[in-house]
Coordinates of N, CA and C in Angstrom, one line a residue:
M1 N -1.9 8.3 23.3 CA -0.6 8.5 22.6 C -0.7 8.1 21.1
D2 N -0.3 9.1 20.2 CA -0.4 8.8 18.8 C 0.8 8.0 18.3
V3 N 0.8 7.7 17.1 CA 1.9 6.8 16.5 C 3.3 7.5 16.7
Q4 N 3.3 8.8 16.4 CA 4.6 9.5 16.4 C 5.2 9.5 17.8
H5 N 4.4 9.9 18.8 CA 4.8 9.9 20.2 C 5.3 8.6 20.6
W6 N 4.6 7.5 20.2 CA 5.1 6.2 20.6 C 6.4 5.9 20.0
L7 N 6.6 6.3 18.7 CA 7.9 6.0 18.0 C 9.0 6.7 18.7
E8 N 8.8 7.8 19.3 CA 9.8 8.6 20.0 C 10.5 7.8 21.1
T9 N 9.8 6.8 21.7 CA 10.3 6.0 22.8 C 11.0 4.8 22.3
V10 N 11.1 4.6 21.0 CA 11.7 3.3 20.4 C 13.1 3.6 19.9
P11 N 14.1 2.8 20.1 CA 15.4 3.0 19.5 C 15.4 3.0 18.0
A12 N 16.4 3.7 17.4 CA 16.4 4.0 16.0 C 16.4 2.6 15.2
V13 N 17.2 1.7 15.6 CA 17.3 0.4 14.9 C 15.9 -0.3 14.9
S14 N 15.2 -0.2 16.0 CA 13.8 -0.8 16.1 C 12.9 -0.1 15.2
I15 N 13.0 1.2 15.0 CA 12.2 2.0 14.1 C 12.4 1.5 12.6
Y16 N 13.7 1.4 12.3 CA 14.0 0.9 10.9 C 13.4 -0.5 10.7
A17 N 13.6 -1.4 11.7 CA 13.0 -2.7 11.5 C 11.5 -2.7 11.5
L18 N 10.9 -1.9 12.3 CA 9.4 -1.8 12.4 C 8.9 -1.3 11.1
V19 N 9.5 -0.2 10.5 CA 9.0 0.3 9.2 C 9.1 -0.7 8.1
A20 N 10.3 -1.4 8.0 CA 10.5 -2.4 7.0 C 9.5 -3.6 7.2
L21 N 9.3 -4.0 8.4 CA 8.4 -5.1 8.7 C 6.9 -4.8 8.3
V22 N 6.4 -3.7 8.8 CA 5.0 -3.3 8.6 C 4.8 -3.1 7.1
I23 N 5.7 -2.4 6.4 CA 5.5 -2.2 5.0 C 5.6 -3.5 4.2
G24 N 6.6 -4.3 4.6 CA 6.7 -5.6 4.0 C 5.5 -6.5 4.1
L25 N 4.9 -6.5 5.3 CA 3.7 -7.3 5.5 C 2.5 -6.7 4.8
E26 N 2.4 -5.4 4.7 CA 1.3 -4.8 4.0 C 1.5 -5.1 2.5
S27 N 2.7 -5.0 1.9 CA 2.9 -5.3 0.5 C 2.6 -6.8 0.2
L28 N 2.9 -7.6 1.2 CA 2.6 -9.1 1.1 C 1.2 -9.4 0.9
G29 N 0.3 -8.5 1.5 CA -1.1 -8.8 1.4 C -1.9 -8.7 2.7
I30 N -1.2 -8.3 3.8 CA -1.9 -8.2 5.1 C -2.2 -6.7 5.3
P31 N -3.5 -6.4 5.5 CA -3.9 -5.0 5.7 C -3.3 -4.4 7.0
L32 N -2.3 -3.5 6.8 CA -1.6 -2.8 7.9 C -1.4 -1.4 7.5
P33 N -1.3 -0.5 8.4 CA -1.1 1.0 8.1 C 0.3 1.3 7.8
G34 N 0.9 0.8 6.7 CA 2.3 1.0 6.3 C 2.6 2.5 6.0
E35 N 1.6 3.1 5.3 CA 1.9 4.5 4.9 C 1.9 5.4 6.2
I36 N 1.0 5.2 7.1 CA 1.0 6.0 8.3 C 2.3 5.8 9.1
I37 N 2.7 4.6 9.3 CA 4.0 4.3 10.0 C 5.2 5.0 9.3
L38 N 5.2 4.9 8.0 CA 6.3 5.5 7.2 C 6.4 7.0 7.4
I39 N 5.2 7.6 7.3 CA 5.1 9.1 7.4 C 5.5 9.5 8.8
S40 N 5.0 8.8 9.8 CA 5.3 9.1 11.2 C 6.8 9.0 11.5
A41 N 7.4 7.9 10.9 CA 8.9 7.7 11.2 C 9.7 8.8 10.4
A42 N 9.2 9.2 9.2 CA 9.9 10.2 8.5 C 9.8 11.6 9.2
L43 N 8.7 11.9 9.7 CA 8.5 13.1 10.5 C 9.4 13.1 11.7
L44 N 9.5 11.9 12.3 CA 10.3 11.8 13.5 C 11.8 12.0 13.2
S45 N 12.2 11.5 12.0 CA 13.6 11.6 11.6 C 14.0 13.0 11.3
S46 N 13.0 13.9 11.0 CA 13.3 15.3 10.7 C 13.5 16.1 12.0
Q47 N 13.1 15.5 13.1 CA 13.2 16.2 14.4 C 14.2 15.6 15.3
H48 N 14.7 14.4 15.0 CA 15.7 13.7 15.9 C 16.8 13.2 15.0
S49 N 18.0 13.7 15.4 CA 19.2 13.3 14.6 C 19.6 11.9 14.7
G50 N 19.1 11.1 15.7 CA 19.4 9.7 15.8 C 18.8 8.8 14.8
I51 N 17.8 9.3 14.0 CA 17.2 8.5 13.0 C 17.6 9.0 11.6
N52 N 18.3 8.2 10.9 CA 18.9 8.6 9.6 C 17.8 8.4 8.5
P53 N 17.4 9.5 7.8 CA 16.3 9.4 6.8 C 16.7 8.5 5.6
V54 N 18.0 8.5 5.3 CA 18.5 7.7 4.2 C 18.3 6.2 4.5
I55 N 18.7 5.8 5.7 CA 18.6 4.4 6.2 C 17.1 4.1 6.3
L56 N 16.3 5.0 6.8 CA 14.9 4.8 6.9 C 14.2 4.5 5.6
G57 N 14.6 5.4 4.6 CA 14.0 5.2 3.2 C 14.5 3.9 2.6
A58 N 15.7 3.5 2.9 CA 16.3 2.3 2.3 C 15.5 1.1 2.9
C59 N 15.3 1.1 4.2 CA 14.6 0.0 4.9 C 13.2 -0.1 4.4
A60 N 12.5 1.1 4.2 CA 11.1 1.1 3.8 C 11.1 0.5 2.3
S61 N 12.0 0.9 1.5 CA 12.1 0.4 0.1 C 12.3 -1.1 0.1
I62 N 13.2 -1.6 0.9 CA 13.5 -3.0 1.0 C 12.3 -3.8 1.4
G63 N 11.6 -3.3 2.5 CA 10.4 -3.9 3.0 C 9.4 -4.0 1.9
A64 N 9.2 -2.9 1.1 CA 8.2 -2.9 0.1 C 8.5 -3.9 -1.0
I65 N 9.8 -3.9 -1.5 CA 10.2 -4.8 -2.6 C 10.1 -6.2 -2.2
V66 N 10.6 -6.6 -1.0 CA 10.6 -8.0 -0.5 C 9.2 -8.4 -0.2
G67 N 8.4 -7.6 0.4 CA 7.0 -8.0 0.7 C 6.2 -8.2 -0.6
D68 N 6.3 -7.4 -1.6 CA 5.7 -7.6 -2.9 C 6.1 -8.9 -3.6
S69 N 7.4 -9.1 -3.5 CA 8.0 -10.3 -4.1 C 7.5 -11.6 -3.5
I70 N 7.4 -11.6 -2.1 CA 6.8 -12.8 -1.5 C 5.3 -12.9 -1.8
G71 N 4.6 -11.8 -1.9 CA 3.2 -11.8 -2.3 C 3.0 -12.3 -3.7
Y72 N 3.9 -11.9 -4.6 CA 3.8 -12.4 -6.0 C 4.0 -13.9 -6.0
A73 N 5.0 -14.4 -5.3 CA 5.3 -15.9 -5.2 C 4.1 -16.7 -4.7
I74 N 3.5 -16.1 -3.6 CA 2.4 -16.8 -3.0 C 1.2 -16.8 -3.9
G75 N 1.0 -15.6 -4.6 CA -0.1 -15.5 -5.5 C 0.0 -16.5 -6.7
R76 N 1.2 -16.6 -7.2 CA 1.5 -17.4 -8.4 C 1.3 -18.9 -8.1
K77 N 1.6 -19.2 -6.8 CA 1.5 -20.6 -6.4 C 0.0 -20.9 -6.0
G78 N -0.6 -20.0 -5.3 CA -1.9 -20.2 -4.8 C -3.0 -20.1 -5.8
G79 N -2.8 -19.2 -6.8 CA -3.8 -19.0 -7.8 C -5.1 -18.3 -7.3
R80 N -6.2 -18.5 -8.0 CA -7.4 -17.8 -7.6 C -8.0 -18.4 -6.3
P81 N -7.8 -19.7 -6.0 CA -8.3 -20.1 -4.6 C -7.7 -19.2 -3.5
L82 N -6.5 -18.7 -3.7 CA -5.9 -17.8 -2.7 C -6.7 -16.6 -2.5
L83 N -7.2 -16.0 -3.6 CA -8.0 -14.8 -3.6 C -9.3 -15.1 -2.9
A84 N -9.9 -16.2 -3.1 CA -11.1 -16.6 -2.5 C -10.9 -16.7 -1.0
W85 N -9.8 -17.3 -0.6 CA -9.5 -17.5 0.8 C -9.3 -16.1 1.5
L86 N -8.5 -15.2 0.8 CA -8.3 -13.9 1.3 C -9.6 -13.1 1.4
G87 N -10.5 -13.3 0.4 CA -11.8 -12.6 0.5 C -12.6 -13.1 1.7
A88 N -12.5 -14.3 2.1 CA -13.2 -14.8 3.2 C -12.6 -14.3 4.5
K89 N -11.3 -14.1 4.6 CA -10.6 -13.6 5.7 C -10.7 -12.1 5.9
F90 N -10.5 -11.4 4.7 CA -10.5 -10.0 4.8 C -11.5 -9.4 3.7
P91 N -12.8 -9.6 4.0 CA -13.8 -9.2 3.0 C -13.8 -7.7 2.6
R92 N -13.3 -6.9 3.5 CA -13.3 -5.4 3.3 C -12.2 -5.1 2.3
H93 N -11.2 -5.9 2.2 CA -10.0 -5.6 1.4 C -10.0 -6.4 0.1
F94 N -10.4 -7.7 0.2 CA -10.3 -8.6 -0.9 C -11.7 -9.1 -1.4
S95 N -12.6 -8.2 -1.4 CA -13.9 -8.5 -1.9 C -13.9 -8.8 -3.4
E96 N -14.9 -9.4 -4.0 CA -14.9 -9.7 -5.4 C -14.8 -8.4 -6.2
G97 N -15.5 -7.3 -5.7 CA -15.4 -6.1 -6.4 C -14.1 -5.4 -6.5
H98 N -13.4 -5.5 -5.3 CA -12.0 -4.9 -5.3 C -11.1 -5.7 -6.2
V99 N -11.2 -7.0 -6.1 CA -10.3 -7.8 -7.0 C -10.6 -7.6 -8.4
A100 N -11.9 -7.5 -8.8 CA -12.3 -7.3 -10.2 C -11.7 -5.9 -10.7
T101 N -11.8 -4.9 -9.8 CA -11.3 -3.6 -10.2 C -9.8 -3.6 -10.4
A102 N -9.1 -4.3 -9.5 CA -7.6 -4.4 -9.7 C -7.3 -5.2 -10.9
E103 N -8.0 -6.3 -11.1 CA -7.7 -7.2 -12.3 C -7.9 -6.4 -13.6
R104 N -9.0 -5.6 -13.7 CA -9.2 -4.8 -14.9 C -8.0 -3.8 -15.1
S105 N -7.5 -3.3 -14.0 CA -6.4 -2.3 -14.1 C -5.2 -3.1 -14.6
F106 N -4.9 -4.3 -14.1 CA -3.8 -5.0 -14.5 C -3.9 -5.4 -16.0
Q107 N -5.1 -5.8 -16.4 CA -5.3 -6.2 -17.8 C -5.1 -5.0 -18.8
K108 N -5.5 -3.8 -18.3 CA -5.4 -2.6 -19.1 C -4.0 -2.0 -19.1
W109 N -3.4 -1.9 -17.9 CA -2.1 -1.2 -17.8 C -0.9 -2.1 -17.6
G110 N -1.1 -3.3 -17.3 CA 0.0 -4.3 -17.1 C 0.9 -3.9 -15.9
M111 N 2.2 -3.8 -16.2 CA 3.1 -3.5 -15.1 C 3.0 -2.1 -14.5
W112 N 2.4 -1.2 -15.3 CA 2.2 0.2 -14.7 C 1.1 0.2 -13.7
A113 N 0.2 -0.8 -13.7 CA -0.8 -0.9 -12.7 C -0.2 -1.3 -11.3
L114 N 0.8 -2.1 -11.4 CA 1.6 -2.5 -10.2 C 2.4 -1.4 -9.7
F115 N 3.0 -0.6 -10.6 CA 3.8 0.5 -10.3 C 3.0 1.6 -9.6
F116 N 1.9 2.0 -10.2 CA 1.1 3.1 -9.6 C 0.2 2.6 -8.5
G117 N 0.0 1.3 -8.4 CA -0.8 0.7 -7.3 C -0.1 0.9 -6.0
R118 N 1.2 1.1 -6.1 CA 2.0 1.3 -4.9 C 1.6 2.6 -4.1
F119 N 1.0 3.5 -4.9 CA 0.7 4.8 -4.3 C -0.8 4.9 -3.9
I120 N -1.5 3.8 -4.0 CA -2.9 3.8 -3.6 C -3.0 2.8 -2.5
A121 N -3.6 3.2 -1.3 CA -3.6 2.4 -0.1 C -4.1 1.0 -0.3
L122 N -5.3 0.9 -0.9 CA -5.9 -0.4 -1.0 C -5.2 -1.3 -2.0
L123 N -4.9 -0.7 -3.2 CA -4.2 -1.5 -4.2 C -2.8 -2.0 -3.7
R124 N -2.2 -1.2 -2.9 CA -0.8 -1.6 -2.4 C -0.9 -2.9 -1.6
I125 N -2.0 -3.2 -1.0 CA -2.1 -4.4 -0.2 C -2.1 -5.7 -1.0
F126 N -2.8 -5.7 -2.2 CA -2.9 -6.9 -2.9 C -2.3 -6.9 -4.3
A127 N -1.6 -5.8 -4.6 CA -1.0 -5.8 -6.0 C 0.0 -6.9 -6.2
G128 N 0.8 -7.2 -5.3 CA 1.8 -8.3 -5.4 C 1.1 -9.7 -5.6
P129 N 0.3 -10.1 -4.6 CA -0.4 -11.4 -4.8 C -1.2 -11.5 -6.1
L130 N -1.9 -10.4 -6.5 CA -2.7 -10.4 -7.7 C -1.9 -10.5 -8.9
A131 N -0.7 -9.9 -8.9 CA 0.2 -10.0 -10.1 C 0.6 -11.5 -10.2
G132 N 0.8 -12.2 -9.1 CA 1.2 -13.6 -9.2 C 0.1 -14.4 -9.6
V133 N -1.2 -14.1 -9.2 CA -2.3 -14.9 -9.6 C -2.6 -14.8 -11.1
L134 N -2.4 -13.5 -11.6 CA -2.6 -13.3 -13.0 C -1.4 -13.7 -13.9
K135 N -0.3 -14.2 -13.2 CA 0.9 -14.7 -13.8 C 1.5 -13.7 -14.7
M136 N 1.7 -12.5 -14.1 CA 2.4 -11.4 -14.8 C 3.9 -11.9 -15.0
P137 N 4.5 -11.7 -16.2 CA 5.9 -12.1 -16.4 C 6.8 -11.6 -15.3
Y138 N 7.7 -12.4 -14.8 CA 8.4 -12.0 -13.6 C 9.3 -10.8 -13.9
W139 N 9.8 -10.6 -15.1 CA 10.7 -9.5 -15.4 C 9.9 -8.2 -15.3
K140 N 8.7 -8.2 -15.8 CA 7.8 -7.0 -15.7 C 7.5 -6.7 -14.2
F141 N 7.2 -7.8 -13.5 CA 6.8 -7.6 -12.1 C 8.0 -7.0 -11.4
L142 N 9.2 -7.5 -11.6 CA 10.4 -7.1 -10.9 C 10.7 -5.6 -11.2
I143 N 10.6 -5.2 -12.4 CA 10.9 -3.8 -12.8 C 9.9 -2.9 -12.1
A144 N 8.6 -3.2 -12.2 CA 7.6 -2.4 -11.6 C 7.7 -2.4 -10.0
N145 N 8.0 -3.6 -9.5 CA 8.1 -3.7 -8.0 C 9.3 -2.9 -7.5
V146 N 10.5 -3.0 -8.1 CA 11.6 -2.3 -7.6 C 11.5 -0.8 -7.8
L147 N 11.1 -0.3 -9.0 CA 10.9 1.1 -9.2 C 9.8 1.7 -8.3
G148 N 8.7 1.0 -8.2 CA 7.6 1.5 -7.4 C 8.0 1.5 -5.9
G149 N 8.6 0.5 -5.5 CA 9.0 0.4 -4.1 C 10.0 1.5 -3.7
I150 N 11.0 1.8 -4.6 CA 12.0 2.8 -4.3 C 11.4 4.2 -4.4
I151 N 10.6 4.4 -5.4 CA 10.0 5.8 -5.6 C 9.0 6.1 -4.5
W152 N 8.1 5.1 -4.2 CA 7.1 5.4 -3.2 C 7.7 5.5 -1.8
A153 N 8.5 4.5 -1.4 CA 9.0 4.5 0.0 C 10.1 5.5 0.1
G154 N 11.0 5.5 -0.8 CA 12.1 6.5 -0.7 C 11.6 7.9 -0.9
G155 N 10.7 8.1 -1.9 CA 10.2 9.4 -2.2 C 9.4 10.0 -1.0
T156 N 8.5 9.1 -0.5 CA 7.7 9.6 0.7 C 8.6 10.0 1.8
T157 N 9.6 9.2 2.1 CA 10.5 9.5 3.2 C 11.2 10.8 3.0
A158 N 11.7 11.1 1.8 CA 12.4 12.3 1.5 C 11.5 13.5 1.6
V159 N 10.3 13.4 1.0 CA 9.4 14.6 1.0 C 9.0 14.9 2.4
I160 N 8.5 13.9 3.2 CA 8.1 14.2 4.5 C 9.3 14.7 5.4
Y161 N 10.5 14.1 5.2 CA 11.6 14.6 6.0 C 11.9 16.0 5.7
Y162 N 12.0 16.5 4.5 CA 12.3 17.9 4.2 C 11.2 18.8 4.6
V163 N 9.9 18.3 4.5 CA 8.8 19.2 5.0 C 9.0 19.4 6.5
G164 N 9.4 18.3 7.2 CA 9.6 18.4 8.6 C 10.8 19.3 9.0
V165 N 11.8 19.3 8.2 CA 13.0 20.1 8.5 C 12.6 21.6 8.3
V166 N 11.9 21.9 7.2 CA 11.5 23.3 6.9 C 10.6 23.8 7.9
A167 N 9.6 23.0 8.4 CA 8.6 23.5 9.3 C 8.8 22.8 10.7
E168 N 10.0 22.6 11.1 CA 10.3 21.9 12.3 C 9.6 22.6 13.5
S169 N 9.7 23.9 13.7 CA 9.1 24.5 14.9 C 7.6 24.4 14.8
W170 N 7.0 24.5 13.7 CA 5.6 24.3 13.5 C 5.1 22.9 13.8
L171 N 5.9 22.0 13.3 CA 5.5 20.6 13.5 C 5.6 20.1 14.9
K172 N 6.5 20.7 15.7 CA 6.7 20.3 17.1 C 5.4 20.6 17.8
R173 N 4.7 21.6 17.4 CA 3.4 21.9 18.0 C 2.3 21.1 17.5
F174 N 2.3 20.9 16.1 CA 1.2 20.3 15.4 C 1.7 19.1 14.6
S175 N 2.5 18.2 15.2 CA 3.0 17.1 14.5 C 1.9 16.1 14.1
W176 N 0.8 16.2 14.8 CA -0.4 15.3 14.4 C -0.9 15.7 13.1
V177 N -0.7 16.9 12.6 CA -1.2 17.3 11.3 C -0.7 16.3 10.2
G178 N 0.6 16.0 10.3 CA 1.1 15.1 9.3 C 0.4 13.7 9.2
L179 N 0.0 13.2 10.4 CA -0.8 12.0 10.5 C -2.2 12.2 9.9
V180 N -2.8 13.3 10.2 CA -4.1 13.6 9.8 C -4.1 13.6 8.2
V181 N -3.1 14.3 7.7 CA -3.1 14.4 6.2 C -2.9 13.0 5.6
A182 N -2.0 12.2 6.2 CA -1.8 10.9 5.7 C -3.0 10.1 5.7
V183 N -3.8 10.2 6.8 CA -5.0 9.4 7.0 C -6.0 9.9 5.9
L184 N -6.1 11.2 5.7 CA -7.1 11.7 4.7 C -6.7 11.3 3.3
I185 N -5.4 11.3 3.0 CA -5.0 10.8 1.7 C -5.4 9.4 1.5
G186 N -5.1 8.6 2.6 CA -5.4 7.1 2.5 C -6.9 6.9 2.3
L187 N -7.7 7.6 3.1 CA -9.1 7.5 3.0 C -9.7 7.8 1.6
A188 N -9.1 8.9 1.1 CA -9.6 9.4 -0.2 C -9.3 8.3 -1.3
S189 N -8.1 7.8 -1.3 CA -7.7 6.8 -2.3 C -8.6 5.5 -2.1
M190 N -8.9 5.1 -0.8 CA -9.7 4.0 -0.5 C -11.1 4.2 -1.0
L191 N -11.6 5.4 -0.8 CA -13.0 5.7 -1.3 C -13.1 5.6 -2.8
I192 N -12.1 6.0 -3.5 CA -12.1 6.0 -5.0 C -12.1 4.5 -5.4
V193 N -11.2 3.7 -4.8 CA -11.1 2.3 -5.1 C -12.4 1.6 -4.8
K194 N -13.0 1.9 -3.6 CA -14.2 1.3 -3.2 C -15.4 1.6 -4.1
R195 N -15.4 2.8 -4.6 CA -16.5 3.2 -5.6 C -16.3 2.4 -6.9
R196 N -15.1 2.2 -7.3 CA -14.9 1.4 -8.5 C -15.2 0.0 -8.2
A197 N -14.8 -0.5 -7.0 CA -15.1 -1.9 -6.7 C -16.5 -2.2 -6.6
K198 N -17.3 -1.2 -6.1 CA -18.8 -1.4 -6.0 C -19.4 -1.5 -7.4
K199 N -18.9 -0.7 -8.3 CA -19.3 -0.7 -9.7 C -19.0 -2.0 -10.4
A200 N -17.8 -2.5 -10.1 CA -17.4 -3.8 -10.7 C -18.2 -4.9 -10.1
A201 N -18.5 -4.9 -8.8 CA -19.3 -5.9 -8.2 C -20.7 -6.0 -8.8
V202 N -21.3 -4.8 -9.0 CA -22.6 -4.7 -9.7 C -22.6 -5.4 -11.1
E203 N -21.5 -5.1 -11.8 CA -21.4 -5.6 -13.2 C -21.2 -7.2 -13.1
I204 N -20.5 -7.6 -12.1 CA -20.3 -9.1 -11.9 C -21.6 -9.7 -11.6
E205 N -22.4 -9.1 -10.7 CA -23.7 -9.7 -10.3 C -24.7 -9.7 -11.5
T206 N -24.6 -8.6 -12.3 CA -25.5 -8.5 -13.5 C -25.1 -9.5 -14.5
G207 N -23.8 -9.7 -14.6 CA -23.3 -10.8 -15.6 C -23.7 -12.2 -15.2
E208 N -23.8 -12.4 -13.8 CA -24.2 -13.7 -13.4 C -25.7 -13.9 -13.5
R209 N -26.5 -12.9 -13.4 CA -27.9 -13.0 -13.6 C -28.4 -13.2 -15.0
E210 N -27.7 -12.6 -15.9 CA -28.1 -12.7 -17.3 C -28.1 -14.1 -17.9
P211 N -27.1 -14.9 -17.6 CA -27.2 -16.3 -18.1 C -28.3 -17.1 -17.5
V212 N -28.6 -16.8 -16.2 CA -29.7 -17.5 -15.6 C -31.1 -17.1 -16.2
A213 N -31.2 -15.8 -16.5 CA -32.4 -15.3 -17.1 C -32.6 -15.9 -18.5
A214 N -31.4 -16.0 -19.2 CA -31.4 -16.6 -20.6 C -31.8 -18.1 -20.6
A215 N -31.4 -18.8 -19.5 CA -31.7 -20.2 -19.4 C -33.1 -20.4 -19.1
E216 N -33.7 -19.5 -18.4 CA -35.1 -19.7 -18.1 C -36.0 -19.4 -19.3

């Protein structure tokens, strides 16, 4: 049973709560499939009148904004030791290379890195905590967080909903295509970030070796 078929058995209120919770936890820094859950729920709302897409988009936006805000607060309080702890717990997501890539993006683009990071699967997980660790001014964080959360969550819901309405008869047969596309987009974005992370990790390792060589 795929995600969408499972969601069909759940009451509308539970779907709203599930979407908000999963996206909130993902934005907080816990690796979860928030984008897949959101796209599945949006597709479901296009085929079932009991699920209101406006409420769904609002719940997803609130989850994204609140989750990022909590992540920011935790990151600001925990500092770099928090990143080291997360790296030990989730090495695939919070490795030194991934953190270094995100940190360079934040230093170069500031609040826009947080805004656009919302649309990239891997960056979305730790953008909030990293913004706190790097002590981004709260007003910049708040603007990027709110705008990014609304545009990503609300926009994704709207686009997928209208695609579902237009192609309802087709999607009833091949509803899994939406999930496949979502997974492919997520994998593509993760591969891009991983490639940059690997490059950053090599640079970090090279930088650590140079002082040792010089000392010898």
